[in-house]
């Protein structure tokens, strides 16, 4: 089925110098990574806020590690989908293109995107909570039970951002800069409820970006968006890209 996109959207994208894709768990859903919230969410038994925080980890590291080990295994065995691959093509289409992701699954980089800012960390990395020594997944997953630091016996944790923790400063600053200079800002597959990440699309809009949301369901951002494209990212992004390629050919743009 071929989708129809507004002339305004196609014109804004055709003339855009700088485009940002802001992504959430929904972009990886079609690869087989369950989302956090919604009907196929992985956090049915626990609210994200209850499990993804340092206090919960110190109280019950076995439970938190059981959950992360399971997710690490899922992620190691899946592949990027059509949504991720289309964002790689878009990086080649626009003079400036950035992916700002809340995802920790590394699928954007594995697909081939090179300008990626990870706001919530990366599940492929781990570090010691006591001395900071980094550990690979291989090193932690081969240890039985809760992995411990070989240098100081401290608890090792995944290098992700939990509730109440600051976002990595560099990634945050670069994301804000990219958002504020975007001509078109695509918010894709995120419930847009977790802050401060959820403020990024609004920053872009306030600086004049054309704000486009792609999601099968409306979110708190939908009312602010200039366009809401309802559907799965793995279906909408390739169609949008194909439409842009056709438009460029028509206008004889490079
Ligand atoms: C599809 C699809 C398809 C499905 N195609 N789409 C009150 C008000 C405001 C803020 C706060 C507050 N109380 C506390 C806070 C702060 C808190 C927060 O925002 N809480 C809210 C929940 C209320 N934030 C923080 O604590 C942050 N830090 C912070 O604020 O620091 C300052 C500070 C310091 C000290 C003290 C206090 C403050 C840190 C937030 C860290 C979030 N971490 C997690 C876990 C990462 C590790 C891990 O993965 O295990 O990040 S939580 C989880 O949510 C994960 C995600 O990145 C994040 C966002 O989720 P996302 O990606 O949007 O996924 P879903 O599942 O929610 O949505 C999926 C969407 O996809 C849905 O809309 C579907 O419809 C759609 N979809 N299929 C396209 N095929
Ligand atoms: Zn240590």
Tab-separated table of C-alpha atoms and ligand atoms in Angstrom:
chain	number	residue	atom	x	y	z
A	1	UNK	CA	0.000	0.000	0.000
A	2	UNK	CA	1.358	3.376	-0.942
A	3	UNK	CA	1.034	6.148	1.641
A	4	UNK	CA	0.219	9.745	0.870
A	5	UNK	CA	2.386	12.461	2.373
A	6	UNK	CA	1.434	16.124	2.500
A	7	UNK	CA	3.031	18.510	-0.017
A	8	UNK	CA	4.176	20.593	2.932
A	9	UNK	CA	6.121	17.700	4.453
A	10	UNK	CA	7.741	16.759	1.152
A	11	UNK	CA	8.661	20.374	0.463
A	12	UNK	CA	10.130	20.878	3.976
A	13	UNK	CA	12.190	17.711	3.629
A	14	UNK	CA	13.306	18.405	0.075
A	15	UNK	CA	14.619	21.808	1.130
A	16	UNK	CA	16.022	20.701	4.487
A	17	UNK	CA	19.710	21.172	5.246
A	18	UNK	CA	19.503	19.628	8.687
A	19	UNK	CA	17.281	16.727	9.760
A	20	UNK	CA	17.105	14.950	13.108
A	21	UNK	CA	15.548	11.571	13.870
A	22	UNK	CA	14.701	11.190	17.550
A	23	UNK	CA	13.998	7.539	18.277
A	24	UNK	CA	12.507	5.349	20.989
A	25	UNK	CA	11.775	1.707	21.638
A	26	UNK	CA	9.109	1.557	18.913
A	27	UNK	CA	11.798	1.762	16.209
A	28	UNK	CA	13.289	-1.502	17.456
A	29	UNK	CA	9.929	-3.227	18.004
A	30	UNK	CA	9.922	-4.642	14.471
A	31	UNK	CA	13.345	-6.193	15.137
A	32	UNK	CA	11.820	-8.105	18.053
A	33	UNK	CA	12.840	-5.866	20.954
A	34	UNK	CA	9.763	-5.423	23.138
A	35	UNK	CA	8.832	-1.843	23.997
A	36	UNK	CA	8.692	-0.683	27.593
A	37	UNK	CA	5.134	0.513	27.704
A	38	UNK	CA	1.990	-0.496	25.859
A	39	UNK	CA	0.513	-3.902	25.162
A	40	UNK	CA	3.758	-5.616	24.125
A	41	UNK	CA	5.826	-3.913	26.828
A	42	UNK	CA	8.518	-5.871	28.671
A	43	UNK	CA	7.646	-4.189	31.893
A	44	UNK	CA	4.299	-5.824	32.547
A	45	UNK	CA	5.255	-7.161	35.981
A	46	UNK	CA	7.299	-4.134	37.015
A	47	UNK	CA	6.923	-0.478	36.267
A	48	UNK	CA	10.067	0.856	34.572
A	49	UNK	CA	10.444	3.354	37.400
A	50	UNK	CA	10.583	0.468	39.915
A	51	UNK	CA	13.273	-1.589	38.192
A	52	UNK	CA	15.473	0.858	36.326
A	53	UNK	CA	16.899	2.741	39.258
A	54	UNK	CA	20.025	2.475	41.374
A	55	UNK	CA	18.189	1.820	44.624
A	56	UNK	CA	16.360	-1.172	43.121
A	57	UNK	CA	19.684	-2.461	41.807
A	58	UNK	CA	21.386	-2.237	45.223
A	59	UNK	CA	18.377	-3.830	46.911
A	60	UNK	CA	17.990	-6.697	44.469
A	61	UNK	CA	20.913	-6.916	42.010
A	62	UNK	CA	20.009	-10.527	41.139
A	63	UNK	CA	16.601	-9.499	39.824
A	64	UNK	CA	17.902	-6.497	37.889
A	65	UNK	CA	20.736	-8.566	36.380
A	66	UNK	CA	18.381	-11.406	35.474
A	67	UNK	CA	16.360	-8.902	33.501
A	68	UNK	CA	19.343	-7.253	31.802
A	69	UNK	CA	20.973	-10.600	30.932
A	70	UNK	CA	17.751	-11.683	29.221
A	71	UNK	CA	17.602	-8.426	27.262
A	72	UNK	CA	21.277	-8.569	26.323
A	73	UNK	CA	20.667	-12.031	24.876
A	74	UNK	CA	17.602	-10.905	22.893
A	75	UNK	CA	19.492	-7.911	21.487
A	76	UNK	CA	22.569	-9.969	20.535
A	77	UNK	CA	20.356	-12.225	18.435
A	78	UNK	CA	18.336	-9.727	16.431
A	79	UNK	CA	19.009	-7.481	13.455
A	80	UNK	CA	18.208	-3.851	12.578
A	81	UNK	CA	14.943	-3.482	10.631
A	82	UNK	CA	13.720	-1.414	7.677
A	83	UNK	CA	13.259	1.617	9.908
A	84	UNK	CA	16.915	1.588	11.046
A	85	UNK	CA	18.127	0.964	7.488
A	86	UNK	CA	16.086	3.854	6.091
A	87	UNK	CA	17.614	6.232	8.633
A	88	UNK	CA	21.054	5.210	7.323
A	89	UNK	CA	19.944	6.165	3.794
A	90	UNK	CA	18.582	9.457	5.088
A	91	UNK	CA	21.970	10.239	6.623
A	92	UNK	CA	23.355	10.115	3.086
A	93	UNK	CA	20.513	12.217	1.669
A	94	UNK	CA	20.762	15.361	3.817
A	95	UNK	CA	23.750	17.693	4.345
A	96	UNK	CA	23.352	17.272	8.116
A	97	UNK	CA	21.576	14.351	9.698
A	98	UNK	CA	21.647	13.094	13.282
A	99	UNK	CA	19.993	10.250	15.138
A	100	UNK	CA	19.227	11.056	18.756
A	101	UNK	CA	18.177	7.830	20.395
A	102	UNK	CA	16.786	6.823	23.761
A	103	UNK	CA	17.459	3.205	22.812
A	104	UNK	CA	20.300	1.288	24.387
A	105	UNK	CA	20.270	-1.585	21.866
A	106	UNK	CA	22.969	-0.231	19.518
A	107	UNK	CA	20.834	-1.095	16.464
A	108	UNK	CA	21.268	2.304	14.789
A	109	UNK	CA	25.057	1.903	14.760
A	110	UNK	CA	24.796	-1.743	13.734
A	111	UNK	CA	22.609	-0.670	10.790
A	112	UNK	CA	25.286	1.847	9.715
A	113	UNK	CA	24.192	5.232	11.103
A	114	UNK	CA	27.338	7.146	12.052
A	115	UNK	CA	26.040	10.327	13.698
A	116	UNK	CA	24.230	8.811	16.680
A	117	UNK	CA	23.731	10.341	20.120
A	118	UNK	CA	22.733	7.832	22.779
A	119	UNK	CA	20.874	9.592	25.562
A	120	UNK	CA	20.271	6.541	27.782
A	121	UNK	CA	23.527	4.615	27.374
A	122	UNK	CA	24.315	1.355	25.629
A	123	UNK	CA	23.549	-2.176	26.799
A	124	UNK	CA	26.755	-3.489	25.213
A	125	UNK	CA	28.796	-1.687	27.886
A	126	UNK	CA	29.030	-2.239	31.650
A	127	UNK	CA	31.083	-0.753	34.479
A	128	UNK	CA	31.988	-1.323	38.113
A	129	UNK	CA	29.847	0.730	40.511
A	130	UNK	CA	32.842	1.095	42.882
A	131	UNK	CA	35.903	1.812	40.743
A	132	UNK	CA	34.413	2.493	37.296
A	133	UNK	CA	36.357	-0.223	35.425
A	134	UNK	CA	34.551	-0.939	32.120
A	135	UNK	CA	33.484	-4.490	31.221
A	136	UNK	CA	32.283	-6.001	27.941
A	137	UNK	CA	29.143	-8.125	27.744
A	138	UNK	CA	31.279	-11.179	27.185
A	139	UNK	CA	33.104	-10.542	30.437
A	140	UNK	CA	29.933	-10.113	32.482
A	141	UNK	CA	27.727	-12.760	30.905
A	142	UNK	CA	30.301	-15.501	31.513
A	143	UNK	CA	30.179	-14.843	35.263
A	144	UNK	CA	27.556	-16.850	37.156
A	145	UNK	CA	25.005	-14.723	39.059
A	146	UNK	CA	25.592	-11.038	39.705
A	147	UNK	CA	28.833	-10.023	37.978
A	148	UNK	CA	31.571	-8.541	40.188
A	149	UNK	CA	34.615	-6.439	39.444
A	150	UNK	CA	37.839	-8.418	39.074
A	151	UNK	CA	39.805	-5.511	40.584
A	152	UNK	CA	37.765	-4.455	43.615
A	153	UNK	CA	34.897	-6.968	43.864
A	154	UNK	CA	32.372	-4.118	43.424
A	155	UNK	CA	29.028	-4.751	41.726
A	156	UNK	CA	29.109	-4.355	37.954
A	157	UNK	CA	26.135	-2.587	36.345
A	158	UNK	CA	25.029	-2.021	32.764
A	159	UNK	CA	26.118	1.343	31.310
A	160	UNK	CA	22.594	2.671	30.926
A	161	UNK	CA	20.785	5.645	32.434
A	162	UNK	CA	18.347	4.783	35.169
A	163	UNK	CA	15.648	6.997	36.672
A	164	UNK	CA	17.061	9.752	38.854
A	165	UNK	CA	20.396	9.637	37.006
A	166	UNK	CA	21.863	12.352	34.834
A	167	UNK	CA	22.093	11.836	31.088
A	168	UNK	CA	25.623	11.726	29.602
A	169	UNK	CA	26.614	15.381	29.305
A	170	UNK	CA	28.307	15.238	25.911
A	171	UNK	CA	25.505	13.321	24.221
A	172	UNK	CA	22.946	15.648	25.755
A	173	UNK	CA	24.689	18.810	24.632
A	174	UNK	CA	25.237	17.548	21.109
A	175	UNK	CA	21.607	16.431	20.934
A	176	UNK	CA	20.337	19.834	22.017
A	177	UNK	CA	22.583	21.514	19.447
A	178	UNK	CA	21.363	19.207	16.665
A	179	UNK	CA	17.714	19.658	17.678
A	180	UNK	CA	17.962	23.428	17.818
A	181	UNK	CA	19.416	23.648	14.323
A	182	UNK	CA	17.057	21.112	12.705
A	183	UNK	CA	14.865	22.155	9.792
A	184	UNK	CA	12.820	18.970	10.135
A	185	UNK	CA	12.630	16.917	13.323
A	186	UNK	CA	11.220	13.379	13.218
A	187	UNK	CA	10.079	11.880	16.539
A	188	UNK	CA	9.785	8.156	15.895
A	189	UNK	CA	8.512	5.291	18.069
A	190	UNK	CA	8.645	6.972	21.440
A	191	UNK	CA	5.925	7.480	24.033
A	192	UNK	CA	7.582	10.864	24.706
A	193	UNK	CA	6.974	10.702	28.428
A	194	UNK	CA	10.465	10.254	29.834
A	195	UNK	CA	12.262	13.501	30.595
A	196	UNK	CA	14.578	15.231	29.924
A	197	UNK	CA	14.737	13.348	26.570
A	198	UNK	CA	11.092	14.194	25.847
A	199	UNK	CA	11.903	17.910	25.913
A	200	UNK	CA	14.174	17.602	22.858
A	201	UNK	CA	11.409	17.568	20.186
A	202	UNK	CA	9.885	20.657	21.817
A	203	UNK	CA	13.235	22.468	21.799
A	204	UNK	CA	13.487	21.738	18.074
A	205	UNK	CA	9.993	23.048	17.430
A	206	UNK	CA	10.594	26.211	19.420
A	207	UNK	CA	13.641	26.890	17.249
A	208	UNK	CA	11.549	26.582	14.093
A	209	UNK	CA	11.845	22.916	13.122
A	210	UNK	CA	8.950	21.241	11.341
A	211	UNK	CA	7.952	18.590	13.887
A	212	UNK	CA	6.817	15.228	12.540
A	213	UNK	CA	5.761	12.292	14.689
A	214	UNK	CA	5.685	8.668	13.509
A	215	UNK	CA	3.895	6.262	15.851
A	216	UNK	CA	1.009	3.754	15.649
A	217	UNK	CA	-0.569	5.575	18.605
A	218	UNK	CA	-0.896	9.210	19.613
A	219	UNK	CA	1.367	10.421	22.446
A	220	UNK	CA	1.550	13.551	24.610
A	221	UNK	CA	3.651	15.054	21.791
A	222	UNK	CA	1.013	14.553	19.088
A	223	UNK	CA	-0.816	17.827	19.737
A	224	UNK	CA	2.451	19.746	19.307
A	225	UNK	CA	3.432	17.992	16.077
A	226	UNK	CA	3.015	19.676	12.689
A	227	UNK	CA	2.278	16.240	11.250
A	228	UNK	CA	1.356	12.932	12.833
A	229	UNK	CA	2.055	9.920	10.602
A	230	UNK	CA	0.182	7.055	12.179
A	231	UNK	CA	1.823	3.665	11.732
A	232	UNK	CA	4.882	1.508	12.207
A	233	UNK	CA	8.276	3.106	11.523
A	234	UNK	CA	9.397	0.100	9.459
A	235	UNK	CA	6.526	0.803	7.052
A	236	UNK	CA	6.363	4.612	7.037
A	237	UNK	CA	10.072	5.487	6.859
A	238	UNK	CA	10.851	3.482	3.674
A	239	UNK	CA	7.772	4.948	1.944
A	240	UNK	CA	8.717	8.463	2.963
A	241	UNK	CA	12.276	7.920	1.728
A	242	UNK	CA	11.066	6.545	-1.616
A	243	UNK	CA	8.780	9.538	-2.033
A	244	UNK	CA	11.714	11.915	-1.365
A	245	UNK	CA	13.918	10.119	-3.880
A	246	UNK	CA	11.145	10.448	-6.495
A	247	UNK	CA	10.732	14.142	-5.687
A	248	UNK	CA	14.467	14.746	-6.062
A	249	UNK	CA	14.473	13.032	-9.423
A	250	UNK	CA	11.550	15.164	-10.501
A	251	UNK	CA	13.368	18.333	-9.448
A	252	UNK	CA	16.668	16.962	-10.768
A	253	UNK	CA	18.366	17.453	-7.417
A	254	UNK	CA	21.517	15.456	-6.600
B	1	LIG	C1	6.036	2.005	17.522
B	1	LIG	C2	6.040	0.747	16.966
B	1	LIG	C3	6.486	0.665	15.648
B	1	LIG	C4	5.346	0.522	18.970
B	1	LIG	N1	6.865	1.766	15.009
B	1	LIG	N2	6.423	3.075	16.871
B	1	LIG	C5	7.822	13.981	36.889
B	1	LIG	C6	7.716	14.802	35.773
B	1	LIG	C7	8.752	14.893	34.859
B	1	LIG	C8	9.909	14.176	35.037
B	1	LIG	C9	10.020	13.364	36.139
B	1	LIG	C10	8.999	13.270	37.060
B	1	LIG	N3	9.386	12.401	38.015
B	1	LIG	C11	10.620	11.936	37.714
B	1	LIG	C12	11.026	12.522	36.583
B	1	LIG	C13	12.290	12.310	35.884
B	1	LIG	C14	12.330	11.002	35.143
B	1	LIG	C15	11.093	10.880	34.245
B	1	LIG	O1	11.057	11.393	33.156
B	1	LIG	N4	10.064	10.171	34.671
B	1	LIG	C16	8.806	10.068	33.903
B	1	LIG	C17	8.470	8.611	33.639
B	1	LIG	C18	7.749	10.780	34.662
B	1	LIG	N5	13.527	11.038	34.347
B	1	LIG	C19	14.729	10.689	34.840
B	1	LIG	O2	14.864	10.270	35.980
B	1	LIG	C20	15.915	10.913	33.934
B	1	LIG	N6	16.960	11.590	34.626
B	1	LIG	C21	16.790	12.814	35.131
B	1	LIG	O3	15.731	13.407	35.066
B	1	LIG	O4	17.938	13.320	35.695
B	1	LIG	C22	17.824	14.505	36.460
B	1	LIG	C23	17.691	14.106	37.893
B	1	LIG	C24	18.828	13.774	38.588
B	1	LIG	C25	18.714	13.423	39.929
B	1	LIG	C26	17.452	13.359	40.526
B	1	LIG	C27	16.316	13.636	39.774
B	1	LIG	C28	16.437	14.022	38.448
B	1	LIG	C29	16.506	9.587	33.480
B	1	LIG	C30	15.567	8.798	32.650
B	1	LIG	C31	16.204	7.453	32.302
B	1	LIG	C32	15.248	6.547	31.534
B	1	LIG	N7	15.806	5.267	31.436
B	1	LIG	C33	15.104	4.220	30.702
B	1	LIG	C34	15.800	2.878	30.972
B	1	LIG	C35	17.106	2.782	30.215
B	1	LIG	C36	17.802	1.507	30.501
B	1	LIG	C37	17.077	0.282	29.980
B	1	LIG	O5	16.622	0.221	28.844
B	1	LIG	O6	16.978	-0.644	30.755
B	1	LIG	O7	15.094	4.531	29.294
B	1	LIG	S1	13.363	4.134	31.098
B	1	LIG	C38	12.843	3.705	29.473
B	1	LIG	O8	11.963	4.750	28.967
B	1	LIG	C39	14.109	3.727	28.594
B	1	LIG	C40	13.604	4.438	27.370
B	1	LIG	O9	14.678	4.996	26.665
B	1	LIG	C41	12.649	5.455	27.928
B	1	LIG	C42	11.657	5.969	26.931
B	1	LIG	O10	10.843	4.959	26.441
B	1	LIG	P1	10.431	4.919	24.895
B	1	LIG	O11	11.621	4.686	24.066
B	1	LIG	O12	9.601	6.084	24.565
B	1	LIG	O13	9.591	3.554	24.831
B	1	LIG	P2	8.056	3.282	25.214
B	1	LIG	O14	7.929	1.826	25.412
B	1	LIG	O15	7.603	4.151	26.327
B	1	LIG	O16	7.244	3.727	23.940
B	1	LIG	C43	7.325	3.008	22.722
B	1	LIG	C44	6.500	3.737	21.671
B	1	LIG	O17	6.675	3.078	20.429
B	1	LIG	C45	4.996	3.756	21.947
B	1	LIG	O18	4.521	5.087	21.801
B	1	LIG	C46	4.413	2.846	20.863
B	1	LIG	O19	3.127	3.272	20.417
B	1	LIG	C47	5.429	2.990	19.768
B	1	LIG	N8	5.545	1.865	18.854
B	1	LIG	N9	5.547	-0.153	17.938
B	1	LIG	C48	6.802	2.953	15.662
B	1	LIG	N10	6.511	-0.540	15.016
B	2	LIG	ZN1	35.844	-2.207	40.586
